[in-house]
Each structure stands twice: as C-alpha cells, then as structure tokens.
Tab-separated table of C-alpha atoms in Angstrom:
chain	number	residue	atom	x	y	z
L	234	UNK	CA	26.338	-15.891	-9.433
L	235	UNK	CA	25.938	-14.595	-12.981
L	236	UNK	CA	29.228	-13.626	-14.584
L	237	UNK	CA	30.062	-12.486	-18.127
L	238	UNK	CA	33.427	-14.251	-17.840
L	239	UNK	CA	31.894	-17.690	-17.369
L	240	UNK	CA	29.309	-17.212	-20.087
L	241	UNK	CA	26.240	-17.600	-17.875
L	242	UNK	CA	24.806	-14.130	-18.515
L	243	UNK	CA	21.090	-13.625	-19.203
L	244	UNK	CA	20.527	-12.604	-22.811
L	245	UNK	CA	17.250	-10.693	-23.109
L	246	UNK	CA	16.650	-11.687	-26.741
L	247	UNK	CA	17.220	-15.346	-25.877
L	248	UNK	CA	14.822	-15.005	-22.946
L	249	UNK	CA	12.110	-13.799	-25.305
L	250	UNK	CA	12.825	-15.719	-28.527
L	251	UNK	CA	14.542	-18.886	-27.310
L	252	UNK	CA	17.978	-20.241	-28.169
L	253	UNK	CA	17.620	-20.036	-31.968
L	254	UNK	CA	19.165	-16.605	-31.653
L	255	UNK	CA	20.873	-16.568	-35.039
L	256	UNK	CA	17.518	-17.043	-36.734
L	257	UNK	CA	16.382	-13.892	-34.930
L	258	UNK	CA	19.489	-11.828	-35.595
L	259	UNK	CA	20.145	-12.808	-39.205
L	260	UNK	CA	17.667	-12.586	-42.085
L	261	UNK	CA	18.929	-15.958	-43.272
L	262	UNK	CA	20.576	-18.933	-41.610
L	263	UNK	CA	22.048	-22.273	-42.541
L	264	UNK	CA	23.509	-22.176	-46.072
L	265	UNK	CA	22.835	-18.469	-46.412
L	266	UNK	CA	25.000	-17.679	-43.376
L	267	UNK	CA	28.267	-18.089	-45.308
L	268	UNK	CA	26.930	-15.856	-48.064
L	269	UNK	CA	25.915	-13.183	-45.582
L	270	UNK	CA	29.359	-13.270	-44.047
L	271	UNK	CA	30.892	-12.167	-47.355
L	272	UNK	CA	28.455	-9.306	-47.962
L	273	UNK	CA	29.597	-5.748	-47.351
L	274	UNK	CA	26.079	-4.507	-46.531
L	275	UNK	CA	24.355	-7.093	-44.380
L	276	UNK	CA	20.606	-6.385	-44.080
L	277	UNK	CA	19.902	-4.714	-40.756
L	278	UNK	CA	18.208	-6.768	-38.068
L	279	UNK	CA	16.101	-5.693	-35.156
L	280	UNK	CA	18.144	-6.372	-32.028
L	281	UNK	CA	15.844	-5.002	-29.343
L	282	UNK	CA	12.358	-6.134	-28.378
L	283	UNK	CA	9.429	-3.701	-28.576
L	284	UNK	CA	8.830	-4.472	-24.926
L	285	UNK	CA	11.808	-2.323	-24.004
L	286	UNK	CA	9.816	0.686	-25.245
L	287	UNK	CA	7.503	0.219	-22.272
L	288	UNK	CA	10.427	0.524	-19.875
L	289	UNK	CA	11.834	3.522	-21.708
L	290	UNK	CA	8.482	5.322	-21.631
L	291	UNK	CA	8.108	4.645	-17.928
L	292	UNK	CA	11.595	5.969	-17.184
L	293	UNK	CA	10.800	9.130	-19.154
L	294	UNK	CA	7.573	9.527	-17.184
L	295	UNK	CA	9.383	8.944	-13.902
L	296	UNK	CA	12.070	11.517	-14.670
L	297	UNK	CA	9.700	14.201	-15.970
L	298	UNK	CA	7.024	13.710	-13.315
L	299	UNK	CA	9.435	13.793	-10.379
L	300	UNK	CA	11.213	16.865	-11.766
L	301	UNK	CA	7.821	18.558	-12.186
L	302	UNK	CA	6.825	17.598	-8.637
L	303	UNK	CA	10.091	18.978	-7.264
L	304	UNK	CA	9.284	22.348	-8.846
L	305	UNK	CA	6.235	22.442	-6.568
L	306	UNK	CA	8.404	21.974	-3.473
L	307	UNK	CA	9.862	25.481	-3.646
L	308	UNK	CA	9.856	26.968	-0.151
L	309	UNK	CA	9.312	23.541	1.435
L	310	UNK	CA	9.544	23.277	5.210
L	311	UNK	CA	8.998	20.214	7.393
L	312	UNK	CA	6.237	20.337	10.042
L	313	UNK	CA	5.842	17.564	12.633
L	314	UNK	CA	2.180	18.544	13.106
L	315	UNK	CA	1.287	17.867	9.478
L	316	UNK	CA	-1.027	14.924	10.255
L	317	UNK	CA	-3.517	17.217	12.024
L	318	UNK	CA	-4.156	19.139	8.789
L	319	UNK	CA	-4.430	16.281	6.293
L	320	UNK	CA	-7.228	16.751	3.765
L	321	UNK	CA	-9.202	14.018	2.022
L	322	UNK	CA	-6.841	13.660	-0.932
L	323	UNK	CA	-3.843	13.548	1.440
L	324	UNK	CA	-5.346	10.735	3.500
L	325	UNK	CA	-6.282	8.891	0.296
L	326	UNK	CA	-2.788	9.001	-1.230
L	327	UNK	CA	-1.161	7.978	2.070
L	328	UNK	CA	-3.564	5.032	2.248
L	329	UNK	CA	-2.679	4.038	-1.330
L	330	UNK	CA	1.036	4.458	-0.529
L	331	UNK	CA	0.687	2.082	2.416
L	332	UNK	CA	-1.020	-0.452	0.170
L	333	UNK	CA	1.678	-0.109	-2.496
L	334	UNK	CA	4.466	-0.664	0.059
L	335	UNK	CA	2.715	-3.798	1.307
L	336	UNK	CA	2.113	-5.161	-2.200
L	337	UNK	CA	5.641	-4.551	-3.504
L	338	UNK	CA	7.194	-6.148	-0.414
L	339	UNK	CA	4.851	-9.154	-0.617
L	340	UNK	CA	5.610	-9.698	-4.314
L	341	UNK	CA	9.363	-9.527	-3.735
L	342	UNK	CA	9.113	-12.012	-0.864
L	343	UNK	CA	7.265	-14.305	-3.284
L	344	UNK	CA	10.067	-13.849	-5.892
L	345	UNK	CA	7.699	-12.113	-8.302
L	346	UNK	CA	9.561	-8.987	-9.492
L	347	UNK	CA	7.179	-8.364	-12.409
L	348	UNK	CA	4.210	-8.029	-10.049
L	349	UNK	CA	6.316	-5.909	-7.676
L	350	UNK	CA	7.229	-3.324	-10.285
L	351	UNK	CA	3.635	-3.415	-11.538
L	352	UNK	CA	2.363	-2.383	-8.099
L	353	UNK	CA	4.993	0.347	-7.762
L	354	UNK	CA	4.215	1.641	-11.248
L	355	UNK	CA	0.452	1.622	-10.590
L	356	UNK	CA	0.900	3.778	-7.507
L	357	UNK	CA	3.350	6.205	-9.069
L	358	UNK	CA	1.722	6.691	-12.470
L	359	UNK	CA	-2.002	6.120	-12.004
L	360	UNK	CA	-2.468	7.431	-8.476
L	361	UNK	CA	0.281	9.866	-7.497
L	362	UNK	CA	0.785	11.520	-10.908
L	363	UNK	CA	-2.644	11.239	-12.534
L	364	UNK	CA	-4.762	12.084	-9.495
L	365	UNK	CA	-2.968	13.411	-6.439
L	366	UNK	CA	-0.830	15.955	-8.269
L	367	UNK	CA	-3.933	17.233	-10.061
L	368	UNK	CA	-5.960	17.338	-6.845
L	369	UNK	CA	-3.459	19.502	-4.931
L	370	UNK	CA	-2.766	22.078	-7.651
L	371	UNK	CA	-5.225	24.672	-6.230
L	372	UNK	CA	-3.701	24.293	-2.761
L	373	UNK	CA	-0.168	24.740	-4.071
L	374	UNK	CA	-1.283	27.768	-6.061
L	375	UNK	CA	-3.077	29.429	-3.137
L	376	UNK	CA	-0.264	28.937	-0.616
L	377	UNK	CA	-0.655	28.928	3.157
L	378	UNK	CA	-0.859	25.971	5.543
L	379	UNK	CA	-2.810	23.845	3.051
L	380	UNK	CA	0.015	24.208	0.531
L	381	UNK	CA	2.623	23.321	3.172
L	382	UNK	CA	0.714	20.153	4.087
L	383	UNK	CA	0.331	19.146	0.432
L	384	UNK	CA	4.066	19.693	-0.144
L	385	UNK	CA	4.971	17.524	2.835
L	386	UNK	CA	2.688	14.679	1.740
L	387	UNK	CA	4.033	14.943	-1.822
L	388	UNK	CA	7.659	14.867	-0.622
L	389	UNK	CA	6.899	11.830	1.552
L	390	UNK	CA	5.274	9.968	-1.354
L	391	UNK	CA	8.213	10.767	-3.651
L	392	UNK	CA	10.657	9.546	-0.994
L	393	UNK	CA	8.850	6.226	-0.607
L	394	UNK	CA	8.171	5.574	-4.281
L	395	UNK	CA	11.822	6.184	-5.205
L	396	UNK	CA	12.813	3.592	-2.601
L	397	UNK	CA	10.262	1.143	-4.037
L	398	UNK	CA	11.454	1.650	-7.622
L	399	UNK	CA	15.189	1.697	-6.903
L	400	UNK	CA	15.794	-2.077	-7.329
L	401	UNK	CA	14.298	-1.898	-10.823
L	402	UNK	CA	15.583	1.472	-12.123
L	403	UNK	CA	18.623	2.197	-9.933
L	404	UNK	CA	20.406	4.942	-11.861
L	405	UNK	CA	17.477	7.289	-12.529
L	406	UNK	CA	16.093	6.886	-9.017
L	407	UNK	CA	19.518	7.546	-7.482
L	408	UNK	CA	19.819	10.812	-9.405
L	409	UNK	CA	16.277	11.867	-8.493
L	410	UNK	CA	16.929	10.964	-4.865
L	411	UNK	CA	19.744	13.494	-4.730
L	412	UNK	CA	17.460	16.178	-6.163
L	413	UNK	CA	14.687	15.330	-3.690
L	414	UNK	CA	17.087	15.678	-0.755
L	415	UNK	CA	18.062	19.144	-1.999
L	416	UNK	CA	14.449	20.339	-2.162
L	417	UNK	CA	13.180	18.534	0.950
L	418	UNK	CA	15.895	17.578	3.412
L	419	UNK	CA	13.322	16.026	5.777
L	420	UNK	CA	10.377	13.923	4.631
L	421	UNK	CA	7.681	12.148	6.609
L	422	UNK	CA	4.366	12.931	8.305
L	423	UNK	CA	4.541	12.822	12.112
L	424	UNK	CA	8.292	12.324	12.283
L	425	UNK	CA	11.108	12.492	9.714
L	426	UNK	CA	11.817	9.343	7.729
L	427	UNK	CA	15.217	7.752	8.161
L	428	UNK	CA	17.439	9.453	5.577
L	429	UNK	CA	20.471	8.306	3.606
L	430	UNK	CA	22.845	10.215	1.365
L	431	UNK	CA	22.629	7.414	-1.194
L	432	UNK	CA	19.367	5.766	-2.160
L	433	UNK	CA	21.065	2.390	-2.544
L	434	UNK	CA	21.802	2.500	1.207
L	435	UNK	CA	18.376	3.819	2.268
L	436	UNK	CA	16.023	1.728	4.366
L	437	UNK	CA	13.300	-0.182	2.533
L	438	UNK	CA	9.833	1.444	2.955
L	439	UNK	CA	7.875	0.214	5.960
L	440	UNK	CA	4.051	0.243	5.572
L	441	UNK	CA	2.259	2.396	8.150
L	442	UNK	CA	-1.065	0.701	8.810
L	443	UNK	CA	-2.451	3.765	10.623
L	444	UNK	CA	-2.786	5.475	7.230
L	445	UNK	CA	-4.732	2.622	5.599
L	446	UNK	CA	-8.376	3.549	5.017
L	447	UNK	CA	-10.123	1.182	2.618
L	448	UNK	CA	-13.473	2.931	3.054
L	449	UNK	CA	-11.933	6.220	1.922
L	450	UNK	CA	-10.259	4.447	-1.001
L	451	UNK	CA	-13.634	3.075	-2.106
L	452	UNK	CA	-15.219	6.543	-1.896
L	453	UNK	CA	-12.357	8.079	-3.838
L	454	UNK	CA	-12.654	5.356	-6.490
L	455	UNK	CA	-16.315	6.326	-6.994
L	456	UNK	CA	-15.192	9.929	-7.350
L	457	UNK	CA	-12.605	8.956	-9.977
L	458	UNK	CA	-15.159	6.889	-11.908
L	459	UNK	CA	-17.507	9.888	-11.937
L	460	UNK	CA	-14.811	12.224	-13.254
L	461	UNK	CA	-13.805	9.736	-15.960
L	462	UNK	CA	-17.458	9.497	-17.011
L	463	UNK	CA	-17.735	13.287	-17.202
L	464	UNK	CA	-14.589	13.433	-19.338
L	465	UNK	CA	-16.088	10.831	-21.673
L	466	UNK	CA	-19.287	12.902	-21.909
L	467	UNK	CA	-17.254	15.977	-22.815
L	468	UNK	CA	-15.448	14.102	-25.572
L	469	UNK	CA	-18.652	12.531	-26.904
L	470	UNK	CA	-20.495	15.867	-27.108
L	471	UNK	CA	-17.494	18.041	-28.077
L	472	UNK	CA	-17.596	20.110	-24.888
L	473	UNK	CA	-14.336	22.074	-24.337
L	474	UNK	CA	-12.227	20.655	-21.458
L	475	UNK	CA	-12.283	23.916	-19.471
L	476	UNK	CA	-15.988	24.680	-19.918
L	477	UNK	CA	-17.685	24.318	-16.545
L	478	UNK	CA	-20.610	21.914	-16.390
L	479	UNK	CA	-23.736	21.675	-14.292
L	480	UNK	CA	-24.000	18.070	-13.114
L	481	UNK	CA	-26.956	16.233	-11.610
L	482	UNK	CA	-26.576	12.746	-10.177
L	483	UNK	CA	-29.417	10.412	-9.275
L	484	UNK	CA	-28.193	7.904	-6.700
L	485	UNK	CA	-28.521	7.100	-3.021
L	486	UNK	CA	-26.884	5.324	-0.097
L	487	UNK	CA	-23.113	5.093	0.217
L	488	UNK	CA	-22.527	6.321	-3.328
L	489	UNK	CA	-24.424	9.557	-2.708
L	490	UNK	CA	-22.601	10.010	0.602
L	491	UNK	CA	-19.246	9.515	-1.137
L	492	UNK	CA	-20.015	12.152	-3.776
L	493	UNK	CA	-21.244	14.622	-1.174
L	494	UNK	CA	-18.180	14.157	1.046
L	495	UNK	CA	-15.833	14.722	-1.906
L	496	UNK	CA	-17.832	17.514	-3.544
L	497	UNK	CA	-15.008	20.078	-3.524
L	498	UNK	CA	-12.603	17.646	-5.167
L	499	UNK	CA	-15.174	16.661	-7.802
L	500	UNK	CA	-15.878	20.312	-8.636
L	501	UNK	CA	-12.160	20.943	-9.206
L	502	UNK	CA	-11.151	17.770	-11.056
L	503	UNK	CA	-14.358	17.570	-13.110
L	504	UNK	CA	-14.389	21.310	-13.976
L	505	UNK	CA	-17.934	21.620	-12.624
L	506	UNK	CA	-19.834	24.761	-11.645
L	507	UNK	CA	-22.442	22.968	-9.523
L	508	UNK	CA	-23.345	19.421	-8.556
L	509	UNK	CA	-26.646	18.071	-7.232
L	510	UNK	CA	-26.789	14.567	-5.752
L	511	UNK	CA	-29.791	12.635	-4.455
L	512	UNK	CA	-32.336	9.876	-5.107
L	513	UNK	CA	-34.963	12.253	-6.538
L	514	UNK	CA	-32.835	14.280	-8.957
L	515	UNK	CA	-34.763	14.933	-12.182
L	516	UNK	CA	-33.416	14.780	-15.712
L	517	UNK	CA	-34.105	17.627	-18.152
L	518	UNK	CA	-34.840	16.998	-21.827
L	519	UNK	CA	-31.528	18.457	-23.005
L	520	UNK	CA	-29.371	16.447	-20.592
L	521	UNK	CA	-26.605	14.117	-21.663
L	522	UNK	CA	-27.012	10.852	-19.748
L	523	UNK	CA	-24.574	8.240	-18.503
L	524	UNK	CA	-25.551	5.177	-16.486
L	525	UNK	CA	-23.275	3.026	-14.346
L	526	UNK	CA	-24.873	0.596	-11.919
L	527	UNK	CA	-27.077	2.561	-9.528
L	528	UNK	CA	-25.678	5.922	-10.664
L	529	UNK	CA	-27.383	8.105	-13.292
L	530	UNK	CA	-25.439	11.176	-14.380
L	531	UNK	CA	-27.230	14.061	-16.118
L	532	UNK	CA	-25.422	17.006	-17.736
L	533	UNK	CA	-27.939	19.593	-19.036
L	534	UNK	CA	-27.499	21.679	-22.168
L	535	UNK	CA	-24.887	19.709	-24.089
L	536	UNK	CA	-26.687	17.219	-26.344
L	537	UNK	CA	-28.251	16.799	-29.755
L	538	UNK	CA	-31.497	14.960	-28.920
L	539	UNK	CA	-31.563	12.741	-32.017
L	540	UNK	CA	-27.944	11.687	-31.579
L	541	UNK	CA	-28.627	10.952	-27.914
L	542	UNK	CA	-31.521	8.660	-28.855
L	543	UNK	CA	-29.249	6.747	-31.232
L	544	UNK	CA	-26.557	6.466	-28.569
L	545	UNK	CA	-28.981	5.201	-25.928
L	546	UNK	CA	-30.440	2.609	-28.310
L	547	UNK	CA	-26.933	1.369	-29.079
L	548	UNK	CA	-26.161	1.230	-25.356
L	549	UNK	CA	-29.409	-0.699	-24.818
L	550	UNK	CA	-28.387	-3.209	-27.490
L	551	UNK	CA	-24.910	-3.688	-26.000
L	552	UNK	CA	-26.280	-4.102	-22.479
L	553	UNK	CA	-28.827	-6.669	-23.689
L	554	UNK	CA	-26.009	-8.610	-25.359
L	555	UNK	CA	-23.902	-8.645	-22.201
L	556	UNK	CA	-26.928	-9.641	-20.121
L	557	UNK	CA	-27.787	-12.525	-22.466
L	558	UNK	CA	-24.178	-13.696	-22.299
L	559	UNK	CA	-24.273	-13.727	-18.499
L	560	UNK	CA	-27.605	-15.591	-18.484
L	561	UNK	CA	-26.147	-18.256	-20.805
L	562	UNK	CA	-23.134	-18.682	-18.537
L	563	UNK	CA	-25.302	-19.161	-15.472
L	564	UNK	CA	-27.543	-21.601	-17.365
L	565	UNK	CA	-24.510	-23.740	-18.229
L	566	UNK	CA	-24.127	-26.537	-15.668
L	567	UNK	CA	-20.435	-26.966	-16.489
L	568	UNK	CA	-19.788	-23.325	-15.629
L	569	UNK	CA	-21.638	-23.625	-12.304
L	570	UNK	CA	-19.834	-26.855	-11.370
L	571	UNK	CA	-16.309	-26.042	-12.559
L	572	UNK	CA	-15.944	-22.306	-11.997
L	573	UNK	CA	-14.705	-21.003	-8.663
L	574	UNK	CA	-17.560	-19.958	-6.327
L	575	UNK	CA	-16.398	-16.337	-6.322
L	576	UNK	CA	-16.498	-16.289	-10.146
L	577	UNK	CA	-20.081	-17.569	-10.143
L	578	UNK	CA	-21.101	-14.988	-7.533
L	579	UNK	CA	-19.440	-12.232	-9.554
L	580	UNK	CA	-21.405	-13.303	-12.632
L	581	UNK	CA	-24.667	-13.252	-10.655
L	582	UNK	CA	-23.878	-9.783	-9.329
L	583	UNK	CA	-23.182	-8.629	-12.879
L	584	UNK	CA	-26.608	-9.876	-13.986
L	585	UNK	CA	-28.287	-7.776	-11.288
L	586	UNK	CA	-26.261	-4.706	-12.272
L	587	UNK	CA	-26.930	-5.140	-16.009
L	588	UNK	CA	-30.658	-5.600	-15.416
L	589	UNK	CA	-30.688	-2.386	-13.401
L	590	UNK	CA	-28.769	-0.555	-16.129
L	591	UNK	CA	-31.176	-1.818	-18.786
L	592	UNK	CA	-34.210	-0.537	-16.864
L	593	UNK	CA	-32.573	2.878	-16.497
L	594	UNK	CA	-31.532	3.094	-20.156
L	595	UNK	CA	-35.025	2.197	-21.351
L	596	UNK	CA	-36.626	4.752	-19.037
L	597	UNK	CA	-34.312	7.424	-20.452
L	598	UNK	CA	-35.237	6.431	-24.009
L	599	UNK	CA	-38.936	6.667	-23.117
L	600	UNK	CA	-38.390	10.091	-21.554
L	601	UNK	CA	-36.677	11.373	-24.703
L	602	UNK	CA	-39.440	10.015	-26.927
L	603	UNK	CA	-42.146	11.533	-24.732
L	604	UNK	CA	-40.542	14.988	-24.664
L	605	UNK	CA	-39.677	15.213	-28.364
C-alpha cells in the first residue's frame, strides 16, 4: 500500500520528469544550490505540469454541464413506460451509453485507467453534452410527453456517467450526485436504477445490451458528419450561425436512407429550412459545394464564384497529393509485406474513396467553368 509515512508516495513531477527532481524544481543545481539557499528571493519555478490543465478544464466542464443539465430537469417525474416513447436521439444516446459502460469496464479490468477515463470523457463531453443536449432542446422547450421522455433519458445518462467518472474525480462527482438525486429521485428507463445516498457506495454501471444499436450509431454518425460539414461551410462563406440554409445532397443507398430517417434532427441541429436528398439532385451555379466520399453537399446562394473555383482547385491539389501518397504506399513491397492486412485493406479503400472524390471535384470545377 502507498503511504506518505513510509516515503513510497507517487510524486507526479517525478513520474513525468524522472528522479532528477531538483534539476526541475531549481533553476540551478550542483554548486549553485548552496548559493540559491542563501538568496532571499529564489527565482520562482514551475511546480505543476501543463497536463494538469487538461484535468482542470474537464472538471470545469463536468461541473458546469451537469449543473446546466439539472436545470432542465425541473418538474421531472419518473415513468416506467418511457421506453415506448423513445425517439431516435434517445435510442442513440442509450446505445452510446451502453458502449461507454462496456469500454470503461473492459479498460479497468485490463488495468488501463487512462483508456478508461478517455472512454468516459468521450461519452460525456463529445456525445452527451455536444450532441444529445443540443438535440433535445426543442423537446424540453415544448413540454409534454416528449419532454418528459427526454428528461428521463437525460437523468439516466447523468446517473450512469457520474458512476463511471467517480473513481477518477471522486469529490466533484459526489457533490453532483447529491444534486442529481434532489432533481430526479428515480432514474432509469423501464425500471428504476439501484440508488445509493452516496455515490461512493453506488453500484457500478451494468451495460444493457438491449439498448445497443450499432446500425443507428452509424446513421447518427453520418448525420453528425453532415452537420459538421455545414458548419464548416458557414464559417468558410461567412454565413451567420442562425441563418437557415437550403441544403441539397446528392447521394444514394444507406447514406441517403440515414439522412432521410434523421431529417428532423438534421433540420434542427444544422439550422436548415429544407433538405433534399437523392441520387439525382442537381447543383445550381451559386451553390457552395462540399464532397466527402459518395456524398456531395450543395448549399445554394452563399458563394463567391471565383473564390469557390480557387477553393475547389486547392482541394483538387490536396486530394491528388493524398492519392499519390496512397499509391506509393501500395506500390512499396515492404509496406505490403510488413503492414497488418487490415492496414493494407484500409489503404486500398482510401484509394477508392479519394479517386471518387477527385472525379466529383473535377466535375464541379468543370460545371463552374461552363456556367461562368
């Protein structure tokens, strides 16, 4: 056991910088050490690693985000029939929660705490806060049964993520746990989760495989990629964040089906007035264009044609460079022989995707030149 009385404590600076700790703490060492000891104003030394800033920022995010989420639990009431009214974003976040519980538990069993907290952080920050909270805002605002269902799913996710994070940030999570119990005394979907007055005594989260839906996760990921692309287009063309856009998407197959099934969510999160999806969607001359794999995104009425030509030519050049790099890799016998088979297959798949992107980019350049 680690004990400060026996001297076998873990020193964080030593862990990072090694045992030459005096070199780190003091501006001088060796002969200069005696001189420094007689100085009234010893030059200040940096005692804490920059890496602690990452932990501090995460704790701030955790505190602020959970407190904000709790504000949206006003009037919360538990309903055992909640699962019958789950919407797409609810089923998605419960699927991601199940995956996070599995990953964190697996990493801890493998004695890999860094990977465990990484999985918990990914779920809390990048999925629950960045996407689910944004997706349910209209439902919470409008009230009714949809709001009640969203509140119950949110309370359940907060319950589970606090349990996952507790071994790593015990004091903040314990305080937030008490607040969560005040706002939502019962959490869970079909039946209440086992409760505990203290988080440190609460049961470890148990993954519920019935909520796992990898097909839905893949569809939602396509939706998120689309919204990120639209946000990039706004920034590139100086379109105000709250200005509604008309969006046209040329794609087919599972990607088109995913966009169509999540149309309402895309309209809300992307701030879109209308969306058209299909294999025969046409591009207008004044459309901003973004290409990703087999997806072409057109946003009419937002571009400067000359600037768009320059941008597309630059994108063509970058894509050609990446494609040439992939071709060189695959032409290298050492790469084929020594690389893992899945790495080689991934490189081949990238070649196909880049070739498809290049064809699309060049056709868009030709269309601009023909219309101008």
